[in-house]
Amino acid sequence: MQLVVRPSYPLPQRVRAVLRDRTLAVADERNRKPDPTSRALDAAMDRYARGEDSVFEELYDGLAPRLQSFLLRYTHDRARVEDVVQQTMLQIHRARGRFILGGQVVPWAFAIARRLLIDSHRRGGREVLAPTSDDGISELMAALDAPADDLAIAKEVAGRLAEELARLPDNQRVAFELIKLEGLSVAEAAQVLGTTVAAVKLRAHRAYEAMRSVLADLGAEEQKLSRRRS
Amino acid sequence: MSQERAPSADLRARVLAEVARTPSPTRAVYKRRIVLVAAVGALATVALFVAMGGMSPGTRPVEMIAFTVGFGLVAAAVLTRLSSGQRHSMLGRPRTVLLTAVVVTAPVLAVLALVATIAWPVHGGDHVDGGTNLTCGAITVLQGALPLMALLIPKRGTDPVHPAVTGAALGMTAGAWTVVMAYLRCPHAAAVHCIVAHVVPTLILTALGAVLGWLILRVRPTPDR
């Protein structure tokens, strides 16, 4: 386990407040529904399933960057990630006839990409699939809506949070990442993970709680240091 | 998104070239194929049922046959609906829903056999020897294999989440349909026979479905060209 240097300065209250609000937001109705971008992609996929070949470029441009970003959280091997993105897009192309009317393409694409990455790892990759937290800090910051004026402090906090995220059980971490970092709705994340909406809410909630406890620890330490100083 | 996290232009070109090179079936074409597979599967199942003797009521009263077949049909219809997917989802139903359906169905079918025995005790108490149980059970498995393949083939290579669980659910679905056929073709009404030769084979079909599901349904990378 990596040693953690805890910051000895006042914690950004707003970061804590944001995280607290996010805990409640897991059960929020807006997190149950796909965003407009996802709906646009669903419509594009529907047109593609009906035989409109030219729509594939739109699908690629909408899905590939999100898939690549998601996959790069688990491996530094860019070639492997590109291979998985390619395979995922080709799977979607080959299975377009199966796309059901009113279906959702984003969770489908994420589930295929996740499966192919796990399989490619099993087939012979030596690299351990683990979150590459150093790359994800800025996105974690954005997910927590950390204020720009507290950037240095918030970055430190986000670093701690990223470490905590890496320590979480896989199912909790992936649920959190899909919802907060990839922007999937709770229902979409549930589909990707093959589980129920309630289970995903619970997993994401546990992830939030774990991170809140990190913040609470930092807060307690900060108070102790303040008392010593005074 | 940072530049390092964006896919390269080269990857985009490769994917688009491959897509242009390999046409894929549209929804209309796929639907026609599904209808064809379902029709062939259903016809083959009925043909095998008829070839193996067809309907044989024996000494069982019509009410008993209607009761067992009717409840079997309800179970098969519910399972078919559950295992065939979920509205607006390309990824099927949650693992827990499928597993619950798989786990609950066999006991329900066993209870159905016991209830039939209690409701018609004269026929339910008949003695059936072990050889007959074994033969009838083997026929049940054989007759279930066709609908199982008909359910698996249209879904091949399409389950990235839990192919073995989906396969098990499809196995149990095929099992429920074959139980219906067993109640139509098998003249024996003894509870032990119904459980051993009609219900236990559904568990074999479920296990077979899980294995075939893992082999057939899971998403695989396409080979490099």
Short mmCIF file of C-alpha atoms in Angstrom, two decimals:
data_model
loop_
_atom_site.label_atom_id
_atom_site.label_comp_id
_atom_site.label_asym_id
_atom_site.label_seq_id
_atom_site.Cartn_x
_atom_site.Cartn_y
_atom_site.Cartn_z
CA MET A 1 0.00 0.00 0.00
CA GLN A 2 1.16 3.49 -0.84
CA LEU A 3 2.06 5.87 2.00
CA VAL A 4 -0.15 8.90 2.11
CA VAL A 5 1.03 12.35 3.16
CA ARG A 6 -1.94 14.05 4.74
CA PRO A 7 -2.32 17.77 4.14
CA SER A 8 -2.02 20.03 7.16
CA TYR A 9 -4.11 22.93 5.98
CA PRO A 10 -7.79 23.79 6.29
CA LEU A 11 -9.96 21.57 4.13
CA PRO A 12 -12.00 23.17 1.38
CA GLN A 13 -15.48 23.19 2.86
CA ARG A 14 -17.08 23.44 -0.53
CA VAL A 15 -15.48 20.18 -1.65
CA ARG A 16 -16.95 18.47 1.38
CA ALA A 17 -20.32 20.07 0.77
CA VAL A 18 -20.29 18.97 -2.85
CA LEU A 19 -19.45 15.42 -1.87
CA ARG A 20 -22.22 15.40 0.71
CA ASP A 21 -24.69 16.63 -1.89
CA ARG A 22 -23.52 13.96 -4.30
CA THR A 23 -24.32 11.25 -1.77
CA LEU A 24 -27.93 12.35 -1.88
CA ALA A 25 -27.84 12.72 -5.64
CA VAL A 26 -27.39 8.97 -6.14
CA ALA A 27 -31.06 8.53 -5.43
CA ASP A 28 -31.98 11.62 -7.43
CA GLU A 29 -34.46 11.15 -10.27
CA ARG A 30 -32.12 12.91 -12.74
CA ASN A 31 -29.58 10.15 -12.19
CA ARG A 32 -32.11 7.56 -13.30
CA LYS A 33 -32.53 8.93 -16.81
CA PRO A 34 -30.03 9.02 -19.68
CA ASP A 35 -28.69 12.45 -20.63
CA PRO A 36 -29.60 14.13 -23.96
CA THR A 37 -26.30 13.05 -25.55
CA SER A 38 -27.08 9.42 -24.78
CA ARG A 39 -30.58 9.83 -26.17
CA ALA A 40 -29.16 11.33 -29.37
CA LEU A 41 -26.84 8.34 -29.69
CA ASP A 42 -29.77 5.97 -29.11
CA ALA A 43 -31.65 7.66 -31.93
CA ALA A 44 -28.58 7.44 -34.17
CA MET A 45 -28.18 3.76 -33.37
CA ASP A 46 -31.82 3.19 -34.15
CA ARG A 47 -31.33 4.77 -37.58
CA TYR A 48 -28.23 2.68 -38.10
CA ALA A 49 -30.14 -0.50 -37.18
CA ARG A 50 -32.74 0.43 -39.78
CA GLY A 51 -30.00 0.51 -42.42
CA GLU A 52 -28.80 4.12 -42.56
CA ASP A 53 -25.09 3.30 -42.98
CA SER A 54 -23.83 6.89 -42.91
CA VAL A 55 -24.85 7.26 -39.23
CA PHE A 56 -22.00 5.04 -38.07
CA GLU A 57 -19.54 7.96 -38.10
CA GLU A 58 -21.83 9.87 -35.73
CA LEU A 59 -22.00 6.83 -33.48
CA TYR A 60 -18.24 6.42 -33.53
CA ASP A 61 -17.64 10.07 -32.70
CA GLY A 62 -20.11 9.90 -29.83
CA LEU A 63 -19.04 6.59 -28.33
CA ALA A 64 -15.34 6.03 -29.01
CA PRO A 65 -13.98 8.95 -26.91
CA ARG A 66 -16.14 7.93 -23.94
CA LEU A 67 -15.06 4.30 -24.25
CA GLN A 68 -11.40 5.22 -24.58
CA SER A 69 -11.60 7.47 -21.52
CA PHE A 70 -13.31 4.71 -19.53
CA LEU A 71 -10.81 2.04 -20.57
CA LEU A 72 -7.77 4.20 -19.85
CA ARG A 73 -8.78 4.22 -16.20
CA TYR A 74 -7.86 0.53 -16.05
CA THR A 75 -4.76 0.26 -18.15
CA HIS A 76 -1.89 2.40 -19.37
CA ASP A 77 -1.56 0.22 -22.45
CA ARG A 78 -2.89 2.58 -25.10
CA ALA A 79 -2.55 -0.01 -27.89
CA ARG A 80 -4.70 -2.44 -25.94
CA VAL A 81 -7.29 0.26 -25.27
CA GLU A 82 -7.44 1.21 -28.94
CA ASP A 83 -7.83 -2.45 -29.85
CA VAL A 84 -10.73 -2.81 -27.41
CA VAL A 85 -12.39 0.37 -28.69
CA GLN A 86 -12.06 -0.94 -32.25
CA GLN A 87 -13.47 -4.34 -31.29
CA THR A 88 -16.35 -2.73 -29.41
CA MET A 89 -17.33 -0.52 -32.35
CA LEU A 90 -17.13 -3.50 -34.70
CA GLN A 91 -19.30 -5.58 -32.37
CA ILE A 92 -21.89 -2.79 -32.40
CA HIS A 93 -21.70 -2.66 -36.19
CA ARG A 94 -22.10 -6.42 -36.59
CA ALA A 95 -24.95 -6.65 -34.09
CA ARG A 96 -26.83 -3.58 -35.31
CA GLY A 97 -29.75 -5.71 -36.48
CA ARG A 98 -30.29 -6.80 -32.88
CA PHE A 99 -30.67 -3.26 -31.63
CA ILE A 100 -34.19 -3.09 -30.26
CA LEU A 101 -36.51 -0.19 -30.89
CA GLY A 102 -36.07 2.26 -28.00
CA GLY A 103 -32.91 0.50 -26.84
CA GLN A 104 -29.93 2.21 -25.19
CA VAL A 105 -26.61 2.07 -27.00
CA VAL A 106 -24.36 3.67 -24.34
CA PRO A 107 -24.67 0.98 -21.62
CA TRP A 108 -24.45 -1.67 -24.32
CA ALA A 109 -21.19 -0.21 -25.64
CA PHE A 110 -19.72 0.17 -22.15
CA ALA A 111 -20.63 -3.41 -21.24
CA ILE A 112 -19.03 -4.78 -24.41
CA ALA A 113 -15.88 -2.69 -23.88
CA ARG A 114 -15.59 -3.75 -20.25
CA ARG A 115 -15.98 -7.43 -21.17
CA LEU A 116 -13.46 -7.23 -24.00
CA LEU A 117 -10.91 -5.48 -21.79
CA ILE A 118 -11.27 -8.14 -19.10
CA ASP A 119 -10.93 -10.88 -21.73
CA SER A 120 -7.91 -9.25 -23.33
CA HIS A 121 -6.30 -9.10 -19.90
CA ARG A 122 -7.06 -12.79 -19.30
CA ARG A 123 -5.71 -13.78 -22.71
CA GLY A 124 -2.19 -12.87 -21.91
CA GLY A 125 -1.67 -9.36 -20.67
CA ARG A 126 0.67 -9.23 -17.73
CA GLU A 127 -0.49 -5.84 -16.59
CA VAL A 128 -2.77 -5.84 -13.57
CA LEU A 129 -6.07 -4.19 -14.37
CA ALA A 130 -6.41 -1.50 -11.76
CA PRO A 131 -7.59 2.06 -11.79
CA THR A 132 -4.86 4.39 -13.00
CA SER A 133 -5.70 6.97 -10.38
CA ASP A 134 -2.96 9.46 -11.28
CA ASP A 135 -4.63 10.11 -14.63
CA GLY A 136 -8.07 10.32 -13.15
CA ILE A 137 -7.56 13.02 -10.53
CA SER A 138 -8.60 15.93 -12.70
CA GLU A 139 -11.72 14.09 -13.78
CA LEU A 140 -12.49 13.16 -10.20
CA MET A 141 -12.13 16.85 -9.36
CA ALA A 142 -14.54 17.74 -12.10
CA ALA A 143 -16.96 15.07 -10.91
CA LEU A 144 -16.90 16.60 -7.45
CA ASP A 145 -17.28 20.12 -8.89
CA ALA A 146 -14.22 21.24 -6.92
CA PRO A 147 -13.91 25.04 -6.96
CA ALA A 148 -11.05 26.52 -8.99
CA ASP A 149 -9.79 28.90 -6.27
CA ASP A 150 -9.08 25.99 -3.95
CA LEU A 151 -7.33 24.13 -6.74
CA ALA A 152 -4.10 23.19 -4.94
CA ILE A 153 -5.91 22.06 -1.81
CA ALA A 154 -8.68 20.37 -3.70
CA LYS A 155 -6.13 18.57 -5.86
CA GLU A 156 -4.53 17.17 -2.74
CA VAL A 157 -7.91 16.09 -1.45
CA ALA A 158 -8.82 14.62 -4.81
CA GLY A 159 -5.55 12.69 -4.72
CA ARG A 160 -6.58 11.16 -1.42
CA LEU A 161 -10.02 10.42 -2.79
CA ALA A 162 -8.54 8.78 -5.86
CA GLU A 163 -6.42 6.57 -3.62
CA GLU A 164 -9.48 5.66 -1.61
CA LEU A 165 -11.35 4.93 -4.83
CA ALA A 166 -8.57 2.56 -5.89
CA ARG A 167 -8.89 0.71 -2.58
CA LEU A 168 -12.64 0.18 -2.92
CA PRO A 169 -14.06 -3.21 -3.95
CA ASP A 170 -14.34 -3.49 -7.72
CA ASN A 171 -18.14 -3.42 -7.83
CA GLN A 172 -18.36 -0.21 -5.77
CA ARG A 173 -15.60 1.52 -7.68
CA VAL A 174 -17.00 0.68 -11.10
CA ALA A 175 -20.49 1.80 -10.06
CA PHE A 176 -19.07 5.12 -8.87
CA GLU A 177 -16.96 5.60 -11.99
CA LEU A 178 -19.76 4.82 -14.40
CA ILE A 179 -22.12 7.26 -12.71
CA LYS A 180 -19.87 10.12 -11.68
CA LEU A 181 -16.94 9.98 -14.06
CA GLU A 182 -18.55 8.57 -17.21
CA GLY A 183 -21.87 10.32 -16.75
CA LEU A 184 -24.10 7.26 -17.05
CA SER A 185 -27.44 7.25 -15.29
CA VAL A 186 -27.97 4.80 -12.43
CA ALA A 187 -30.21 2.70 -14.67
CA GLU A 188 -27.56 2.61 -17.42
CA ALA A 189 -24.84 1.67 -14.93
CA ALA A 190 -27.09 -1.11 -13.63
CA GLN A 191 -27.37 -2.50 -17.15
CA VAL A 192 -23.61 -2.38 -17.71
CA LEU A 193 -23.02 -4.27 -14.48
CA GLY A 194 -25.89 -6.70 -15.03
CA THR A 195 -27.53 -5.85 -11.76
CA THR A 196 -30.48 -3.94 -10.38
CA VAL A 197 -30.83 -0.18 -10.01
CA ALA A 198 -31.11 -0.62 -6.23
CA ALA A 199 -27.84 -2.57 -6.10
CA VAL A 200 -26.00 0.07 -8.11
CA LYS A 201 -27.36 2.83 -5.89
CA LEU A 202 -26.15 0.94 -2.86
CA ARG A 203 -22.69 0.35 -4.32
CA ALA A 204 -22.29 3.96 -5.40
CA HIS A 205 -23.56 5.14 -2.03
CA ARG A 206 -20.97 2.97 -0.26
CA ALA A 207 -18.26 4.42 -2.48
CA TYR A 208 -19.39 7.94 -1.53
CA GLU A 209 -19.47 7.00 2.13
CA ALA A 210 -15.93 5.64 1.94
CA MET A 211 -14.74 8.87 0.42
CA ARG A 212 -16.62 10.96 2.91
CA SER A 213 -14.88 9.08 5.69
CA VAL A 214 -11.55 10.04 4.10
CA LEU A 215 -12.62 13.65 4.22
CA ALA A 216 -13.76 13.25 7.81
CA ASP A 217 -10.31 11.86 8.72
CA LEU A 218 -8.65 14.80 7.02
CA GLY A 219 -10.94 17.17 8.88
CA ALA A 220 -10.16 15.57 12.26
CA GLU A 221 -6.44 15.81 11.61
CA GLU A 222 -6.75 19.39 10.54
CA GLN A 223 -8.61 20.23 13.77
CA LYS A 224 -5.92 18.51 15.85
CA LEU A 225 -3.20 20.50 14.11
CA SER A 226 -5.09 23.74 14.62
CA ARG A 227 -5.44 23.02 18.35
CA ARG A 228 -1.71 22.29 18.65
CA ARG A 229 -0.86 25.51 16.87
CA SER A 230 -3.10 27.56 19.15
CA MET B 1 -11.12 15.39 -22.31
CA SER B 2 -7.36 15.51 -22.57
CA GLN B 3 -5.67 14.87 -25.90
CA GLU B 4 -4.09 11.61 -24.63
CA ARG B 5 -7.55 10.25 -23.82
CA ALA B 6 -9.05 10.96 -27.26
CA PRO B 7 -8.98 8.13 -29.80
CA SER B 8 -6.47 8.60 -32.59
CA ALA B 9 -7.45 9.58 -36.13
CA ASP B 10 -5.78 6.39 -37.30
CA LEU B 11 -8.11 4.28 -35.14
CA ARG B 12 -11.12 6.11 -36.54
CA ALA B 13 -9.94 5.49 -40.10
CA ARG B 14 -9.31 1.80 -39.35
CA VAL B 15 -12.75 1.26 -37.81
CA LEU B 16 -14.60 3.09 -40.57
CA ALA B 17 -12.69 1.15 -43.24
CA GLU B 18 -13.49 -2.16 -41.57
CA VAL B 19 -17.17 -1.23 -41.23
CA ALA B 20 -17.32 -0.26 -44.89
CA ARG B 21 -15.65 -3.54 -45.84
CA THR B 22 -17.93 -5.84 -43.80
CA PRO B 23 -21.64 -5.17 -44.21
CA SER B 24 -23.87 -6.28 -41.35
CA PRO B 25 -27.56 -7.25 -41.30
CA THR B 26 -30.08 -4.55 -40.59
CA ARG B 27 -32.94 -4.96 -38.12
CA ALA B 28 -35.34 -6.14 -40.83
CA VAL B 29 -32.94 -8.84 -42.02
CA TYR B 30 -32.19 -9.91 -38.45
CA LYS B 31 -35.91 -10.18 -37.66
CA ARG B 32 -36.44 -12.44 -40.66
CA ARG B 33 -33.60 -14.67 -39.46
CA ILE B 34 -35.06 -14.84 -35.95
CA VAL B 35 -38.47 -15.81 -37.29
CA LEU B 36 -36.82 -18.51 -39.40
CA VAL B 37 -34.80 -19.92 -36.48
CA ALA B 38 -37.86 -19.86 -34.20
CA ALA B 39 -40.00 -21.56 -36.83
CA VAL B 40 -37.39 -24.25 -37.54
CA GLY B 41 -36.85 -24.78 -33.80
CA ALA B 42 -40.57 -25.09 -33.08
CA LEU B 43 -41.16 -27.43 -36.04
CA ALA B 44 -38.19 -29.62 -35.15
CA THR B 45 -39.36 -29.82 -31.52
CA VAL B 46 -42.90 -30.79 -32.54
CA ALA B 47 -41.56 -33.30 -35.09
CA LEU B 48 -39.37 -34.91 -32.42
CA PHE B 49 -42.33 -34.98 -30.04
CA VAL B 50 -44.51 -36.73 -32.62
CA ALA B 51 -41.68 -39.07 -33.66
CA MET B 52 -41.26 -40.17 -30.04
CA GLY B 53 -44.87 -41.22 -29.73
CA GLY B 54 -46.74 -37.95 -29.52
CA MET B 55 -49.51 -37.47 -27.00
CA SER B 56 -50.30 -40.39 -24.70
CA PRO B 57 -52.87 -39.73 -21.96
CA GLY B 58 -52.78 -43.30 -20.58
CA THR B 59 -55.26 -43.67 -17.74
CA ARG B 60 -54.94 -40.06 -16.61
CA PRO B 61 -58.15 -38.02 -16.58
CA VAL B 62 -58.34 -35.05 -18.95
CA GLU B 63 -58.58 -32.63 -15.99
CA MET B 64 -55.26 -33.86 -14.60
CA ILE B 65 -53.55 -33.44 -17.97
CA ALA B 66 -55.09 -29.99 -18.41
CA PHE B 67 -53.97 -28.97 -14.90
CA THR B 68 -50.35 -30.09 -15.28
CA VAL B 69 -49.99 -28.91 -18.89
CA GLY B 70 -51.72 -25.60 -18.13
CA PHE B 71 -49.48 -24.71 -15.20
CA GLY B 72 -46.45 -25.93 -17.13
CA LEU B 73 -47.40 -23.61 -19.99
CA VAL B 74 -47.74 -20.66 -17.62
CA ALA B 75 -44.29 -21.36 -16.15
CA ALA B 76 -42.78 -21.74 -19.64
CA ALA B 77 -44.40 -18.52 -20.89
CA VAL B 78 -43.23 -16.51 -17.87
CA LEU B 79 -39.69 -17.86 -18.17
CA THR B 80 -39.61 -17.20 -21.92
CA ARG B 81 -40.63 -13.59 -21.28
CA LEU B 82 -38.03 -13.18 -18.52
CA SER B 83 -35.13 -14.77 -20.35
CA SER B 84 -35.78 -13.17 -23.72
CA GLY B 85 -34.74 -9.73 -22.51
CA GLN B 86 -35.90 -6.46 -21.07
CA ARG B 87 -37.67 -3.52 -22.65
CA HIS B 88 -35.28 -0.79 -23.83
CA SER B 89 -32.23 -2.81 -22.81
CA MET B 90 -29.69 -4.55 -25.01
CA LEU B 91 -28.24 -6.31 -22.00
CA GLY B 92 -31.10 -8.43 -20.72
CA ARG B 93 -32.41 -8.62 -17.22
CA PRO B 94 -30.34 -8.26 -14.05
CA ARG B 95 -28.44 -11.29 -12.83
CA THR B 96 -30.53 -11.57 -9.65
CA VAL B 97 -33.82 -11.67 -11.60
CA LEU B 98 -32.58 -14.44 -13.89
CA LEU B 99 -31.06 -16.44 -11.04
CA THR B 100 -34.24 -16.14 -8.99
CA ALA B 101 -36.30 -17.38 -11.95
CA VAL B 102 -33.93 -20.31 -12.44
CA VAL B 103 -33.87 -21.27 -8.76
CA VAL B 104 -37.62 -20.92 -8.19
CA THR B 105 -38.91 -22.75 -11.27
CA ALA B 106 -37.80 -26.32 -10.46
CA PRO B 107 -39.41 -26.34 -6.97
CA VAL B 108 -42.57 -24.79 -8.45
CA LEU B 109 -42.73 -27.56 -11.05
CA ALA B 110 -42.12 -30.18 -8.34
CA VAL B 111 -44.91 -28.70 -6.19
CA LEU B 112 -47.16 -28.77 -9.26
CA ALA B 113 -46.51 -32.52 -9.61
CA LEU B 114 -47.29 -33.07 -5.91
CA VAL B 115 -50.48 -31.00 -6.08
CA ALA B 116 -51.63 -33.04 -9.10
CA THR B 117 -50.95 -36.25 -7.12
CA ILE B 118 -52.96 -34.95 -4.16
CA ALA B 119 -55.83 -33.77 -6.38
CA TRP B 120 -56.02 -37.08 -8.31
CA PRO B 121 -54.74 -39.64 -5.74
CA VAL B 122 -55.88 -42.74 -7.63
CA HIS B 123 -53.55 -41.97 -10.54
CA GLY B 124 -50.85 -40.26 -8.57
CA GLY B 125 -50.00 -43.33 -6.49
CA ASP B 126 -49.03 -45.59 -9.43
CA HIS B 127 -45.69 -47.38 -9.14
CA VAL B 128 -43.19 -46.69 -11.92
CA ASP B 129 -39.92 -48.65 -12.12
CA GLY B 130 -36.47 -47.07 -12.26
CA GLY B 131 -35.83 -48.00 -15.90
CA THR B 132 -38.96 -46.17 -17.00
CA ASN B 133 -37.95 -43.14 -14.95
CA LEU B 134 -34.54 -43.13 -16.60
CA THR B 135 -35.88 -43.54 -20.15
CA CYS B 136 -38.54 -40.87 -19.65
CA GLY B 137 -35.95 -38.51 -18.13
CA ALA B 138 -33.59 -39.05 -21.09
CA ILE B 139 -36.42 -38.29 -23.53
CA THR B 140 -37.23 -35.13 -21.59
CA VAL B 141 -33.61 -33.95 -21.83
CA LEU B 142 -33.46 -34.84 -25.53
CA GLN B 143 -36.69 -33.01 -26.30
CA GLY B 144 -35.47 -29.98 -24.35
CA ALA B 145 -32.19 -29.77 -26.25
CA LEU B 146 -33.88 -28.55 -29.45
CA PRO B 147 -35.73 -25.59 -27.93
CA LEU B 148 -32.57 -24.77 -25.97
CA MET B 149 -30.55 -24.48 -29.17
CA ALA B 150 -33.36 -22.50 -30.80
CA LEU B 151 -33.23 -20.06 -27.88
CA LEU B 152 -29.42 -19.85 -27.79
CA ILE B 153 -28.58 -19.51 -31.49
CA PRO B 154 -30.23 -16.13 -32.15
CA LYS B 155 -28.42 -14.67 -29.13
CA ARG B 156 -24.94 -15.98 -29.92
CA GLY B 157 -22.10 -13.60 -29.14
CA THR B 158 -24.41 -10.99 -27.69
CA ASP B 159 -24.12 -11.12 -23.91
CA PRO B 160 -21.21 -9.14 -22.51
CA VAL B 161 -22.50 -9.13 -18.94
CA HIS B 162 -23.51 -12.59 -17.68
CA PRO B 163 -23.63 -15.17 -20.51
CA ALA B 164 -23.64 -18.22 -18.22
CA VAL B 165 -26.57 -16.90 -16.18
CA THR B 166 -28.50 -16.02 -19.33
CA GLY B 167 -27.70 -19.48 -20.69
CA ALA B 168 -28.94 -21.09 -17.47
CA ALA B 169 -32.18 -19.10 -17.69
CA LEU B 170 -32.64 -20.20 -21.29
CA GLY B 171 -31.90 -23.79 -20.22
CA MET B 172 -34.60 -23.61 -17.57
CA THR B 173 -36.97 -22.05 -20.13
CA ALA B 174 -36.35 -24.95 -22.52
CA GLY B 175 -36.83 -27.25 -19.53
CA ALA B 176 -40.22 -25.74 -18.73
CA TRP B 177 -41.36 -26.24 -22.33
CA THR B 178 -40.14 -29.82 -22.27
CA VAL B 179 -42.04 -30.44 -19.01
CA VAL B 180 -45.21 -29.42 -20.87
CA MET B 181 -44.38 -31.98 -23.57
CA ALA B 182 -43.59 -34.58 -20.92
CA TYR B 183 -47.03 -34.16 -19.33
CA LEU B 184 -48.57 -34.61 -22.77
CA ARG B 185 -46.60 -37.67 -23.86
CA CYS B 186 -45.98 -39.53 -20.58
CA PRO B 187 -48.87 -41.72 -19.38
CA HIS B 188 -47.46 -42.00 -15.82
CA ALA B 189 -48.86 -39.71 -13.14
CA ALA B 190 -46.92 -40.82 -10.03
CA ALA B 191 -45.41 -37.86 -8.15
CA VAL B 192 -41.99 -39.51 -7.83
CA HIS B 193 -41.91 -40.23 -11.57
CA CYS B 194 -43.00 -36.68 -12.44
CA ILE B 195 -40.29 -35.21 -10.23
CA VAL B 196 -37.48 -37.59 -11.24
CA ALA B 197 -38.25 -37.90 -14.96
CA HIS B 198 -39.87 -34.54 -15.75
CA VAL B 199 -38.56 -31.94 -13.27
CA VAL B 200 -35.00 -33.14 -12.57
CA PRO B 201 -34.14 -33.04 -16.31
CA THR B 202 -34.91 -29.30 -16.26
CA LEU B 203 -31.96 -28.96 -13.88
CA ILE B 204 -29.78 -30.87 -16.35
CA LEU B 205 -30.96 -28.54 -19.13
CA THR B 206 -30.22 -25.54 -16.89
CA ALA B 207 -26.66 -26.75 -16.30
CA LEU B 208 -26.28 -27.46 -20.03
CA GLY B 209 -27.66 -23.99 -20.76
CA ALA B 210 -25.14 -22.39 -18.41
CA VAL B 211 -22.22 -24.15 -20.11
CA LEU B 212 -23.49 -23.47 -23.63
CA GLY B 213 -24.35 -19.91 -22.63
CA TRP B 214 -20.77 -19.30 -21.59
CA LEU B 215 -19.51 -20.82 -24.83
CA ILE B 216 -22.06 -19.38 -27.27
CA LEU B 217 -23.49 -16.19 -25.81
CA ARG B 218 -20.42 -14.34 -24.59
CA VAL B 219 -18.98 -11.51 -26.60
CA ARG B 220 -15.70 -12.43 -28.23
CA PRO B 221 -13.22 -10.24 -30.02
CA THR B 222 -13.36 -10.63 -33.79
CA PRO B 223 -10.26 -12.26 -35.26
CA ASP B 224 -7.69 -9.97 -36.87
CA ARG B 225 -7.89 -9.86 -40.62
#
